[in-house]
Coordinates of C-alpha atoms in Angstrom, one line a residue:
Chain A
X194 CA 0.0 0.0 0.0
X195 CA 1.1 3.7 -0.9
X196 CA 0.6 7.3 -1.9
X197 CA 1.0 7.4 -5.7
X198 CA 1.8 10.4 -7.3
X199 CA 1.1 11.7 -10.4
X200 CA 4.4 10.8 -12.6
X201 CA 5.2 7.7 -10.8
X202 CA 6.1 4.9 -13.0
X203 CA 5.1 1.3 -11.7
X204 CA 5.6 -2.5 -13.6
X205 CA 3.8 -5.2 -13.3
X206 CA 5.4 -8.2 -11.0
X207 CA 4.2 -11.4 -13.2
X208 CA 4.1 -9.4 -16.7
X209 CA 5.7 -7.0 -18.9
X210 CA 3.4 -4.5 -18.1
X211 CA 4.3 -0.9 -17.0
X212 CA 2.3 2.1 -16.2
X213 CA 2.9 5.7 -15.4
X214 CA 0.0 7.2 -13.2
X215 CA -2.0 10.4 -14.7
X216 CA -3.9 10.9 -11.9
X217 CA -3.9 9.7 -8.3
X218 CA -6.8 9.1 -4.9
X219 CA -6.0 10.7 -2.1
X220 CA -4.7 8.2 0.8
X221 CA -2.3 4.6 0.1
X222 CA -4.3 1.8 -2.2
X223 CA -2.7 -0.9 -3.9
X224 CA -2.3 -0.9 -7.8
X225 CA -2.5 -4.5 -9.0
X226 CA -1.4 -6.2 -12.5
X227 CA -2.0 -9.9 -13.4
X228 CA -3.8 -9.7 -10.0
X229 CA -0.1 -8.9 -8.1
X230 CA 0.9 -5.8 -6.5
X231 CA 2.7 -3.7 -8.8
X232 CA 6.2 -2.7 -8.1
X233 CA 8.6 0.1 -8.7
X234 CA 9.6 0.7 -11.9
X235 CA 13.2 -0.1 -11.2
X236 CA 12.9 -3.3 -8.7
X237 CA 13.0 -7.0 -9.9
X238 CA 10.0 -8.5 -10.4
X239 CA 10.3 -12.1 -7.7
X240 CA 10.8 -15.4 -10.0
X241 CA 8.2 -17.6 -10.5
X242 CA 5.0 -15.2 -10.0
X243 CA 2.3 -15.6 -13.0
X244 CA -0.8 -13.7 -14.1
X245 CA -4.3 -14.8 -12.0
X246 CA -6.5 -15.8 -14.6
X247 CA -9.0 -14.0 -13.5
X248 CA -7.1 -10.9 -14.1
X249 CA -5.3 -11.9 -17.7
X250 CA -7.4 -9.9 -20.2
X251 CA -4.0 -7.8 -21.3
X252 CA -2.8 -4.2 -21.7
X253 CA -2.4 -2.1 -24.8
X254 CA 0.1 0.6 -25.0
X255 CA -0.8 4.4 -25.5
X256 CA -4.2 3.1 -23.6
X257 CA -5.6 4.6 -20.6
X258 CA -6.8 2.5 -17.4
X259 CA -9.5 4.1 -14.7
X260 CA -11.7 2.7 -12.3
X261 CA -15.9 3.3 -12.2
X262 CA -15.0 6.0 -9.6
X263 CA -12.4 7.3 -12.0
X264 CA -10.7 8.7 -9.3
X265 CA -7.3 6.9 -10.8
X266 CA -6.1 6.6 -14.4
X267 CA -3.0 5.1 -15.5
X268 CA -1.1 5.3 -18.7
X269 CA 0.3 1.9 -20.6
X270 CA 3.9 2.4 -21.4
X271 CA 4.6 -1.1 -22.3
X272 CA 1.9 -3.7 -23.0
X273 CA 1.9 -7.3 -21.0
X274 CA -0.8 -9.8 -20.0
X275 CA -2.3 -8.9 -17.5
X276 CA -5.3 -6.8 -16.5
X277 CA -4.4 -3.7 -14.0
X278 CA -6.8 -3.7 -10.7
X279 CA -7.3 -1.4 -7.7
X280 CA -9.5 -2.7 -4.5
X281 CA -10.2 -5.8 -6.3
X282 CA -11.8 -3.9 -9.1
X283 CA -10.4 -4.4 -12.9
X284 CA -10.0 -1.1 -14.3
X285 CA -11.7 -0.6 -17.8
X286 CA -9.9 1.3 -20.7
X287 CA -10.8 4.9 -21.1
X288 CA -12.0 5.9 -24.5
X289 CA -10.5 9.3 -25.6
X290 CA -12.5 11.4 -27.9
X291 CA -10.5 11.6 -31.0
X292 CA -9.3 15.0 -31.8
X293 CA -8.0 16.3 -35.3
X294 CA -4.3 16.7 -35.3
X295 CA -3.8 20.4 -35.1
X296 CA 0.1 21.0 -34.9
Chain B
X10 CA 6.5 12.7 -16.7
X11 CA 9.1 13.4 -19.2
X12 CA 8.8 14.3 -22.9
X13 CA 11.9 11.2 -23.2
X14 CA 8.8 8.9 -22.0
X15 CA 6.8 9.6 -25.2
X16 CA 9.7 9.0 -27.6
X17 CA 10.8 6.0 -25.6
X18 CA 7.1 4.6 -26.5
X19 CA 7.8 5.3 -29.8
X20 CA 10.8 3.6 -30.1
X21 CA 9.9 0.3 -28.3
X22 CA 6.2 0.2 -30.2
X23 CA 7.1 1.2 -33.3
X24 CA 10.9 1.7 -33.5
X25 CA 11.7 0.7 -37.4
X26 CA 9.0 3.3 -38.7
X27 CA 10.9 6.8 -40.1
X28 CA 10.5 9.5 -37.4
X29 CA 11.7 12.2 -39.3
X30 CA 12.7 13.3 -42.9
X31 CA 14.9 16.3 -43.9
X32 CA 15.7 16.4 -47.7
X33 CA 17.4 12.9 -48.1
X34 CA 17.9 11.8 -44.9
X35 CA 16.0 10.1 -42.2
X36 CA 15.8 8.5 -38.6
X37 CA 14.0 6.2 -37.4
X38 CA 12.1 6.6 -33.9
X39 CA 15.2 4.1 -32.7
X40 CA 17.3 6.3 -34.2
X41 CA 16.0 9.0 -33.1
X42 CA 16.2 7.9 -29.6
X43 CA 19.7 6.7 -29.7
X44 CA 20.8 9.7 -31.2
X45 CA 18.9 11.6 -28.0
X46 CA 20.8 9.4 -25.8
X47 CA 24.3 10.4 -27.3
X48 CA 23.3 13.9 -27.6
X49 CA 22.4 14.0 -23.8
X50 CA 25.7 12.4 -22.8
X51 CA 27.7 15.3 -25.0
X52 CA 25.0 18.4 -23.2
X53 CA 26.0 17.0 -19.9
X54 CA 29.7 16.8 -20.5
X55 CA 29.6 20.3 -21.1
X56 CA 28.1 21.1 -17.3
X57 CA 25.6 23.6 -18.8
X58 CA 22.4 24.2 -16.9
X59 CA 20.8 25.1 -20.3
X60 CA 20.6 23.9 -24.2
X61 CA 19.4 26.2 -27.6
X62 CA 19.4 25.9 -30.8
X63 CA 19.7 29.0 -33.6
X64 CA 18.7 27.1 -36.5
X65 CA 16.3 26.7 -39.1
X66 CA 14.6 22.8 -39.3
X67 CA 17.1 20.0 -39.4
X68 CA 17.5 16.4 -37.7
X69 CA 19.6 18.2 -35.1
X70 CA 15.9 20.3 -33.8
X71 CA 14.4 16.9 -32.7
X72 CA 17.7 15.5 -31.4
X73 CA 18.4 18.0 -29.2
X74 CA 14.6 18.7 -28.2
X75 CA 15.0 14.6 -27.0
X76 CA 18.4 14.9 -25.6
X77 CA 17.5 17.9 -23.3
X78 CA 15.0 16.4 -22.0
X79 CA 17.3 13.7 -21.2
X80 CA 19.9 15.3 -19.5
X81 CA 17.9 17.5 -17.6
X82 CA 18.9 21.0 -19.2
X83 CA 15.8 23.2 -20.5
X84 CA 16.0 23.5 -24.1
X85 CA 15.4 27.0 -25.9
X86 CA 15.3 26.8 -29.5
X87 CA 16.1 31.0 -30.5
X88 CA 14.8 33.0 -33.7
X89 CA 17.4 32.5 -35.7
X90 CA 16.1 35.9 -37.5
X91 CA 17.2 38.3 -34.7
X92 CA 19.8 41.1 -35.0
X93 CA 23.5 39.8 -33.4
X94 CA 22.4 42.3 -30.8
X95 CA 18.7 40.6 -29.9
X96 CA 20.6 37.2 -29.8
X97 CA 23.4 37.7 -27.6
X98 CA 21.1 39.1 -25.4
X99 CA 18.8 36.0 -25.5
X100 CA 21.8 33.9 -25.3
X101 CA 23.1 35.7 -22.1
X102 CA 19.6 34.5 -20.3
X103 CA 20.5 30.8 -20.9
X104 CA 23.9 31.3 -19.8
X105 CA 25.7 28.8 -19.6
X106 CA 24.1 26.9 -22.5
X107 CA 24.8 24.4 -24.6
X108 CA 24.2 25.7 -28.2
X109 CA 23.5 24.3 -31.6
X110 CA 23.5 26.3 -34.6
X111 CA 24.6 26.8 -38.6
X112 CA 28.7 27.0 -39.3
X113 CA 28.7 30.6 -40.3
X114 CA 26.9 31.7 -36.4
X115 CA 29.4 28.8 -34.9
X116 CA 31.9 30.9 -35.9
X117 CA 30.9 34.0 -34.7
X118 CA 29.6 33.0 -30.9
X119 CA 32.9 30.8 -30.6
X120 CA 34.1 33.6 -28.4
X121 CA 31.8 33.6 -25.9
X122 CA 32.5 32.3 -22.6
X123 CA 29.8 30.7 -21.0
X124 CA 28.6 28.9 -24.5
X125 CA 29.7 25.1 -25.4
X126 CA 28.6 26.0 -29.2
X127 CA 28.2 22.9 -31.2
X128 CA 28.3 23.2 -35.1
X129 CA 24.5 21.3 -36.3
X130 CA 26.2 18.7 -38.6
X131 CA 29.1 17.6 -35.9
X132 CA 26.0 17.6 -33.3
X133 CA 24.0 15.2 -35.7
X134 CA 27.2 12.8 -36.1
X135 CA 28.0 12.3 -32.7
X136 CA 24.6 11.9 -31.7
X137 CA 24.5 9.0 -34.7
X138 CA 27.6 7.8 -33.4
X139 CA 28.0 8.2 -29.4
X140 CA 26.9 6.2 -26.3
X141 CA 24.5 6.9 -24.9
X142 CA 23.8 8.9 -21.5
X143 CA 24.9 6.3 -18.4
X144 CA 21.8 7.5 -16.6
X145 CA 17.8 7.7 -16.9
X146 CA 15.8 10.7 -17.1
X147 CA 14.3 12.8 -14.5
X148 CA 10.8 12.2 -14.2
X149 CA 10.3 15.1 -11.6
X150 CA 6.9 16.5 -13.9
X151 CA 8.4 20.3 -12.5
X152 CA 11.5 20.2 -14.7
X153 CA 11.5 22.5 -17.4
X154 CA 11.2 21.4 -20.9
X155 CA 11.1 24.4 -22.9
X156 CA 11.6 27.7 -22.8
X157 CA 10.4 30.3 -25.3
X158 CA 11.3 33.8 -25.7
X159 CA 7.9 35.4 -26.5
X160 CA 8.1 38.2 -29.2
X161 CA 6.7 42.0 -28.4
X162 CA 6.7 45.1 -30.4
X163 CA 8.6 47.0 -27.4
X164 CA 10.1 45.8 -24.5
X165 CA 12.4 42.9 -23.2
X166 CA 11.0 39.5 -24.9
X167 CA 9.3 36.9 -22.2
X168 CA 10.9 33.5 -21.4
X169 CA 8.1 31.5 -21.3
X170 CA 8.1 28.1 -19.4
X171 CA 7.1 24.8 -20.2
X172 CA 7.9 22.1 -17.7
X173 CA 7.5 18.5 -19.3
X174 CA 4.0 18.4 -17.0
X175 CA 2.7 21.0 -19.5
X176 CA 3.7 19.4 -22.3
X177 CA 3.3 15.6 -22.0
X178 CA -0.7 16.8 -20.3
X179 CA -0.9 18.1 -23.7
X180 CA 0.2 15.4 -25.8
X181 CA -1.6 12.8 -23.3
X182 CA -4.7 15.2 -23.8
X183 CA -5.1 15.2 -27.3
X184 CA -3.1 13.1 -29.3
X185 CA -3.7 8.7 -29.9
X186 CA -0.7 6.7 -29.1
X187 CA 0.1 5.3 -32.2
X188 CA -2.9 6.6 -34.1
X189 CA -1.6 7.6 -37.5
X190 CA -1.4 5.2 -40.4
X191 CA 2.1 3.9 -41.7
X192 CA 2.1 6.1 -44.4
X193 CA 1.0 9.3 -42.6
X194 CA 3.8 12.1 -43.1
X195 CA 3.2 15.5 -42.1
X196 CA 5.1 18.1 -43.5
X197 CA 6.5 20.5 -41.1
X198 CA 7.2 24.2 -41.9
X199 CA 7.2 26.4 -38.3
X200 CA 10.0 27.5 -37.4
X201 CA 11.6 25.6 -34.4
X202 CA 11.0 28.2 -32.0
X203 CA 7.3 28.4 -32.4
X204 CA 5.3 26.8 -30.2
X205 CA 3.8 24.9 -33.1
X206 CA 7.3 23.6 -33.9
X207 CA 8.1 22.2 -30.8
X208 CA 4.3 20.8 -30.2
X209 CA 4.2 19.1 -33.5
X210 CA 7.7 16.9 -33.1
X211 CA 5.9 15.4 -29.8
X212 CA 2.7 15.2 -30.9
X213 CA 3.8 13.5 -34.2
X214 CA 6.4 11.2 -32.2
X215 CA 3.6 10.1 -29.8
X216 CA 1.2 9.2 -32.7
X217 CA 3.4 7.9 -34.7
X218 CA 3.3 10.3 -37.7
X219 CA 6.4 10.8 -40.1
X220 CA 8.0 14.1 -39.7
X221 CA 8.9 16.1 -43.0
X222 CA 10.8 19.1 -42.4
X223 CA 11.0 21.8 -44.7
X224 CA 13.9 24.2 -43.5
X225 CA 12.3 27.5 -45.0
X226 CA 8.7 27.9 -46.7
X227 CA 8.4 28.4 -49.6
X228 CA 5.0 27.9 -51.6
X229 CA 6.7 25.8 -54.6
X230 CA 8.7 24.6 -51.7
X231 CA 6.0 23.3 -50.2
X232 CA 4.1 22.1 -52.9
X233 CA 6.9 20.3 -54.7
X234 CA 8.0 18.7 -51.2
X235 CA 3.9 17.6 -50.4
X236 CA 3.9 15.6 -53.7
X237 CA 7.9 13.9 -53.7
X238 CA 7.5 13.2 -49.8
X239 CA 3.7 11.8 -50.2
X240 CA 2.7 14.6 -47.5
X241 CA -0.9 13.7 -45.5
X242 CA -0.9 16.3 -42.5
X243 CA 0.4 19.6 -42.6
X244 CA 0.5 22.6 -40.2
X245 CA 0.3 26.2 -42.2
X246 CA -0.1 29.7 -40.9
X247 CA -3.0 32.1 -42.4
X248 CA -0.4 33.6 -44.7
X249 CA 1.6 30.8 -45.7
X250 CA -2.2 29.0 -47.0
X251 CA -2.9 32.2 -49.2
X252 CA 0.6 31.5 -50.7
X253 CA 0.1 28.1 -50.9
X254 CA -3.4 28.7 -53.1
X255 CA -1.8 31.4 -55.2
X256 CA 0.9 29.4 -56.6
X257 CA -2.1 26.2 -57.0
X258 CA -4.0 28.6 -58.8
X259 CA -1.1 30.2 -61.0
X260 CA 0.0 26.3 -61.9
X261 CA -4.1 25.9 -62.4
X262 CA -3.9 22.6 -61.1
X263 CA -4.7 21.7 -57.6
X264 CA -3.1 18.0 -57.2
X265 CA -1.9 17.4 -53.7
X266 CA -2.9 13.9 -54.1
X267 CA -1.9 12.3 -50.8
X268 CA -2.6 15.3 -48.5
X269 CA -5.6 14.6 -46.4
X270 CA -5.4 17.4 -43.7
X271 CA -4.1 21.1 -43.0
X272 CA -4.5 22.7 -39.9
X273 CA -3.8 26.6 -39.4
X274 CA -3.9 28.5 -36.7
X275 CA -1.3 31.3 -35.4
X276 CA -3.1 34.3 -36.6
X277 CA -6.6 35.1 -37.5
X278 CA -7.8 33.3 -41.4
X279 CA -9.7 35.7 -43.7
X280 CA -12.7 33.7 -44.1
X281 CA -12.6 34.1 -47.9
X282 CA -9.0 32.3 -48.0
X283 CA -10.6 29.5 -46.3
X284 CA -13.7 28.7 -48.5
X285 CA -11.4 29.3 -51.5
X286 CA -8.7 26.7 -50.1
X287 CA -12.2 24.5 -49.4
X288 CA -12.5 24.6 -53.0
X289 CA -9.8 23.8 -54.3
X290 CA -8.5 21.2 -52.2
X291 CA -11.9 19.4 -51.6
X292 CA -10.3 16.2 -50.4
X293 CA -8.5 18.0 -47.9
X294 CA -9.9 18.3 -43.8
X295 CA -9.1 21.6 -42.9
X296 CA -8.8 22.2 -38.6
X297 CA -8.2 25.4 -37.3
X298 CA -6.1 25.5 -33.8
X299 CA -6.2 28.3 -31.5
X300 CA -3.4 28.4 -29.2
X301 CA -0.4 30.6 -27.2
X302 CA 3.1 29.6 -26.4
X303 CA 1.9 29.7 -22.7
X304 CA -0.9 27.3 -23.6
X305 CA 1.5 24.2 -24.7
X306 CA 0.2 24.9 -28.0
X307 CA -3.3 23.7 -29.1
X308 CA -6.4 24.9 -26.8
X309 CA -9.1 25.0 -29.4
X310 CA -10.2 23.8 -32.8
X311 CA -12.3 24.1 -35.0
X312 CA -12.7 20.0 -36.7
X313 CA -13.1 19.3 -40.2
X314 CA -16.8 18.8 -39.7
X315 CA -17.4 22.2 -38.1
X316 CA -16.0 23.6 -41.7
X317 CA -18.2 21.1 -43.9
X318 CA -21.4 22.3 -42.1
X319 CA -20.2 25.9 -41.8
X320 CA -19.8 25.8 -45.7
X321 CA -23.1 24.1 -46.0
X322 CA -25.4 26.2 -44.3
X323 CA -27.6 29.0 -44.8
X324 CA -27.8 29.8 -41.2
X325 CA -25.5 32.7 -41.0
X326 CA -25.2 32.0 -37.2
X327 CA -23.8 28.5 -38.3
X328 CA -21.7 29.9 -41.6
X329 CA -19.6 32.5 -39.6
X330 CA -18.3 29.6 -37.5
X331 CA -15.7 29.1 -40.5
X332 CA -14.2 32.1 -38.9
X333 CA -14.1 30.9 -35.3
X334 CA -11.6 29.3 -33.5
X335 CA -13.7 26.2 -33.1
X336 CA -14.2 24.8 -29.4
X337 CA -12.0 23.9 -26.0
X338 CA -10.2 20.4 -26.4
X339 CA -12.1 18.4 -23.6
X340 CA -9.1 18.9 -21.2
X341 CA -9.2 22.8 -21.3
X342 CA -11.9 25.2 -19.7
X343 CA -12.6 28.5 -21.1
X344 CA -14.5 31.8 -19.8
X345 CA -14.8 35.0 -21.4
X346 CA -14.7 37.9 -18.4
X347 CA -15.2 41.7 -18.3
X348 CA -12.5 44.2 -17.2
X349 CA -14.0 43.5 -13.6
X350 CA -13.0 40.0 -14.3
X351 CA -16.9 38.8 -14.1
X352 CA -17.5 35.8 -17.1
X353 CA -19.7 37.6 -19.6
X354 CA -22.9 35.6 -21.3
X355 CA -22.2 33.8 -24.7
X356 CA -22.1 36.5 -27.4
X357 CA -20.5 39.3 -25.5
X358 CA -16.8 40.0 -25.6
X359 CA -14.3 40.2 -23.1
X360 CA -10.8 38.7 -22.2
X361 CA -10.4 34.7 -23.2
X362 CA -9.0 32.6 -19.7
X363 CA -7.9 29.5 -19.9
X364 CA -7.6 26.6 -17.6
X365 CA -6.6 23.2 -17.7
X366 CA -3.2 20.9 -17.3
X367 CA -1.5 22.1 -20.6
X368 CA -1.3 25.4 -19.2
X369 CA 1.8 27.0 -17.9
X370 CA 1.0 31.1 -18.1
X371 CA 4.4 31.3 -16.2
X372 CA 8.1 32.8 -17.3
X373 CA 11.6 32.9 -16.4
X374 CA 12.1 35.4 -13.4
X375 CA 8.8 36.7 -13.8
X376 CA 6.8 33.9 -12.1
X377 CA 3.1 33.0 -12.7
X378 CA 0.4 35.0 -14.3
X379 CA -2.0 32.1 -13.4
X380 CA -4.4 33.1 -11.1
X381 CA -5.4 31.1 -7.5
X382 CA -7.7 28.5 -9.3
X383 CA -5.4 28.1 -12.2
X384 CA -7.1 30.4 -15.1
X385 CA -4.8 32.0 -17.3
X386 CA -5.3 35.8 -18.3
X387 CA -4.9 35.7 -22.5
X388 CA -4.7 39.1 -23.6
X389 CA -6.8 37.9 -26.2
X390 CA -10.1 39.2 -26.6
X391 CA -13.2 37.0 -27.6
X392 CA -16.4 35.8 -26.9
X393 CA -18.0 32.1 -27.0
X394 CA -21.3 31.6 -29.0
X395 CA -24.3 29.8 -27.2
X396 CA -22.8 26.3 -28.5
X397 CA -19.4 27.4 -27.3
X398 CA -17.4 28.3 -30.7
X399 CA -14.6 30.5 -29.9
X400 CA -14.5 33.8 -32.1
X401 CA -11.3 36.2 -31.5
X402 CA -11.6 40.1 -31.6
X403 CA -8.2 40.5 -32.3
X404 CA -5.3 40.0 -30.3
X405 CA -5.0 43.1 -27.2
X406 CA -1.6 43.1 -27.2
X407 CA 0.2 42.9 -30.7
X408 CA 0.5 40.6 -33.6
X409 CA 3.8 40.2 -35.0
X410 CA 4.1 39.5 -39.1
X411 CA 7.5 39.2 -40.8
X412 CA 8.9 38.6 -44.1
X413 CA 9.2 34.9 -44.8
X414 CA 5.1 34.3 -44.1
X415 CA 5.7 34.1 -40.8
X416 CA 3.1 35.6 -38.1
X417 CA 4.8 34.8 -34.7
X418 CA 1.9 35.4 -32.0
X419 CA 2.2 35.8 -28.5

């Protein structure tokens, strides 16, 4: 459990996931990929972990992740196998509106 | 956040795809961040707490936008237009920089002391050729990215800041990771220290959208470079368009056959340019952008469907939104407010404040014009119809137009 703070870059223990978060609740929760808590961006994931497969739907890079609440939202930087989760909850993609590229 | 992140995407999604083109030569978004990685380690060799570039559009202006980022230094690209004068006192306000510029300039700032100036070609070979930086990136989102020296009619010129929060918000805001097609290629014609120079190397690195630089415009220039380079997407300034469609109609034949999209924006359009460039280009979606340095580029536009039912209708309410500046991108608030600072009801005009993640409003030794909830004061003067189209009165302050079809605002 911690504080995360916008910026901070996590990876997934049992996947090749990694996120950077956009926005961040108040108080310490527990970011989860593959249904494992993530871990710094520069530690070693521990040998032998896998991805639950009740959390194994994937993550696409350039996507965003939020809860229902949407009081979190992540970034993809690298894509992996499993699914990001917070409280137990999966976290859905968010769909961006597409804009017109203007520069 | 760092602007390095988005590249570093790039490179590991998509890292054989060409990132950017100058005449015959090319690198690829591996390349490109290789060549930001060798670049950083040679900027932080040199111990300077800052990095510029006087040049026009080569390789070296992404390189070293990439490779500041990486070593930490804020990067400000200078008008290479200015008197001697106007530039060495520029280049005394980044002292000590790091500088990249031309041979004949090289030269003639090799005397100053508290400049490491690098000739452009010898900064693009080491970068092709060097290791890269032994350590990662800052991701402290407060760094500073960019700085731009704002032009005025009097006074000294601004420093504007924009920490890699401002700009990455931006780029996360409103561009799709990897949302342009293989072939997309958008030909690139700002100057490098625009706004709309430095905005459209991230925001075409981040969707993946080959980067065609054209070192000074040019209408044949840019016509003969949008057919040989297979240009879709391409950024033009009100004056540079009406160029564009004088030589088209001179040559009396209109065949931009690949190019899909222009967007303008950095002064007010005549709306008669734009229904004439409508014409003529009917396979073309035109977007206008409204946007300041102190904005991270981009805060409004005006999509390529506004213009098709703008042209279309009889409605003069509806028509005259070909000469608006389109609506907020979802990420940025806007109010129009009365010299008491009171938001005014659509239809009246007042000053445009912004608000929103993007926006900086803040420059060197001057601080922060932002106010206590974060709305930036434009100078601009507008009003917002009842759907929320942006029209602009004319800029308060000044608009700045040089030879070269250049308007430089803000």
């Amino acid at each position: 459990m911690a504080q995360l703070t916008v910026g901070t870059r996590l990876r997934s223990a049992v996947c090749e996931t990694e996120v950077m978060v956009v926005g961040a609740p108040e108080g310490d929760v527990e970011l989860t990929c593959g249904g494992a808590p993530m871990i710094g961006i520069d530690e070693q994931p521990p040998e032998g972990g896998s991805v639950d497969p009740a959390a194994a739907e994937g993550t696409a890079v350039g996507k965003r992740y939020t809860n229902d609440a949407g009081d979190i939202e992540v970034l993809c930087t690298k894509a992996g196998e499993g699914s990001l989760g917070l409280g137990g909850e999966i976290l859905g993609q968010k769909d961006a509106k597409a804009l017109p590229s203007s520069d | 956040m760092n602007l390095m992140m988005l590249l570093e995407m790039a490179a590991s999604s998509f890292g054989d795809r060409t990132a950017v083109t100058n005449g015959s030569d090319s690198l690829t978004y591996t390349e490109l961040f290789d060549a930001a990685g060798a670049a950083a380690a040679r900027i932080a060799d040199s111990e300077c707490e800052y990095s510029g570039l006087v040049d026009v559009n080569t390789l070296a202006v992404p390189i070293a936008l990439f490779a500041s980022a990486w070593a930490g230094t804020p990067f400000s690209p200078l008008n290479y237009r200015l008197t001697e004068t106007e530039l060495d006192a520029l280049l005394a306000r980044i002292s000590p920089a790091f500088v990249v510029t031309d041979s004949d300039r090289a030269e003639r700032l090799a005397g100053h002391d508290a400049l490491t100036i690098v000739q452009r070609e010898d900064f693009v070979a080491s970068a092709r050729s060097g290791a890269v930086l032994d350590r990662p990136w800052s991701m402290d989102p407060e760094d500073i990215a960019v700085l731009l020296f704002t032009s005025g009619t009097t006074g000294v010129p601004k420093a504007a800041i924009l920490r890699h929060r401002h700009l990455v918000s931006y780029i996360l805001g409103s561009v799709e990771f990897a949302g342009a097609a293989e072939d997309d290629a958008a030909l690139v014609s700002v100057p490098p220290y625009h706004i709309a120079g430095m905005a459209s190397i991230a925001s075409s690195v981040y969707a993946g959208r080959r980067i065609v630089q054209l070192e000074n415009f040019s209408a044949e220039g840019w016509i003969e470079t949008a057919r040989n380079e297979r240009i879709t997407n391409a950024m033009v300034v009100p004056t540079m368009l009406v160029r564009i469609i004088d030589a088209l109609d001179r040559e009396g034949d209109a065949n931009l056959p690949h190019l899909r999209a222009i967007s303008y924006g950095g002064a007010k359009m005549p709306q008669p340019v734009i229904e004439r460039a409508m014409e003529l280009l009917p396979q073309v979606d035109f977007t206008n952008a409204y946007g300041l340095t102190e904005t991270s580029s981009t805060i409004t536009v005006l999509t390529p469907q506004d213009h098709r039912d703008a042209a279309a209708s009889d409605d003069p309410a509806v028509r005259r939104r070909l000469s608006s500046l389109g609506t907020a991108l979802p990420s940025v608030e806007i109010e129009i407010r009365d010299e008491s600072g009171e938001p005014v009801p659509a239809g009246e005009w007042g000053e445009i404040h912004v608000r929103g993640e993007q926006i900086s409003g803040e420059y060197l030794d001057q601080g922060s014009r932002l106010s206590d909830q974060g709305w930036f004061p434009t100078r601009d003067r507008g009003s917002l119809d009842a759907d929320g189209y942006l029209f602009l009165e004319g800029r308060s302050d000044d608009i700045i137009v040089r030879g070269g079809g250049e308007h430089l605002t803000g």
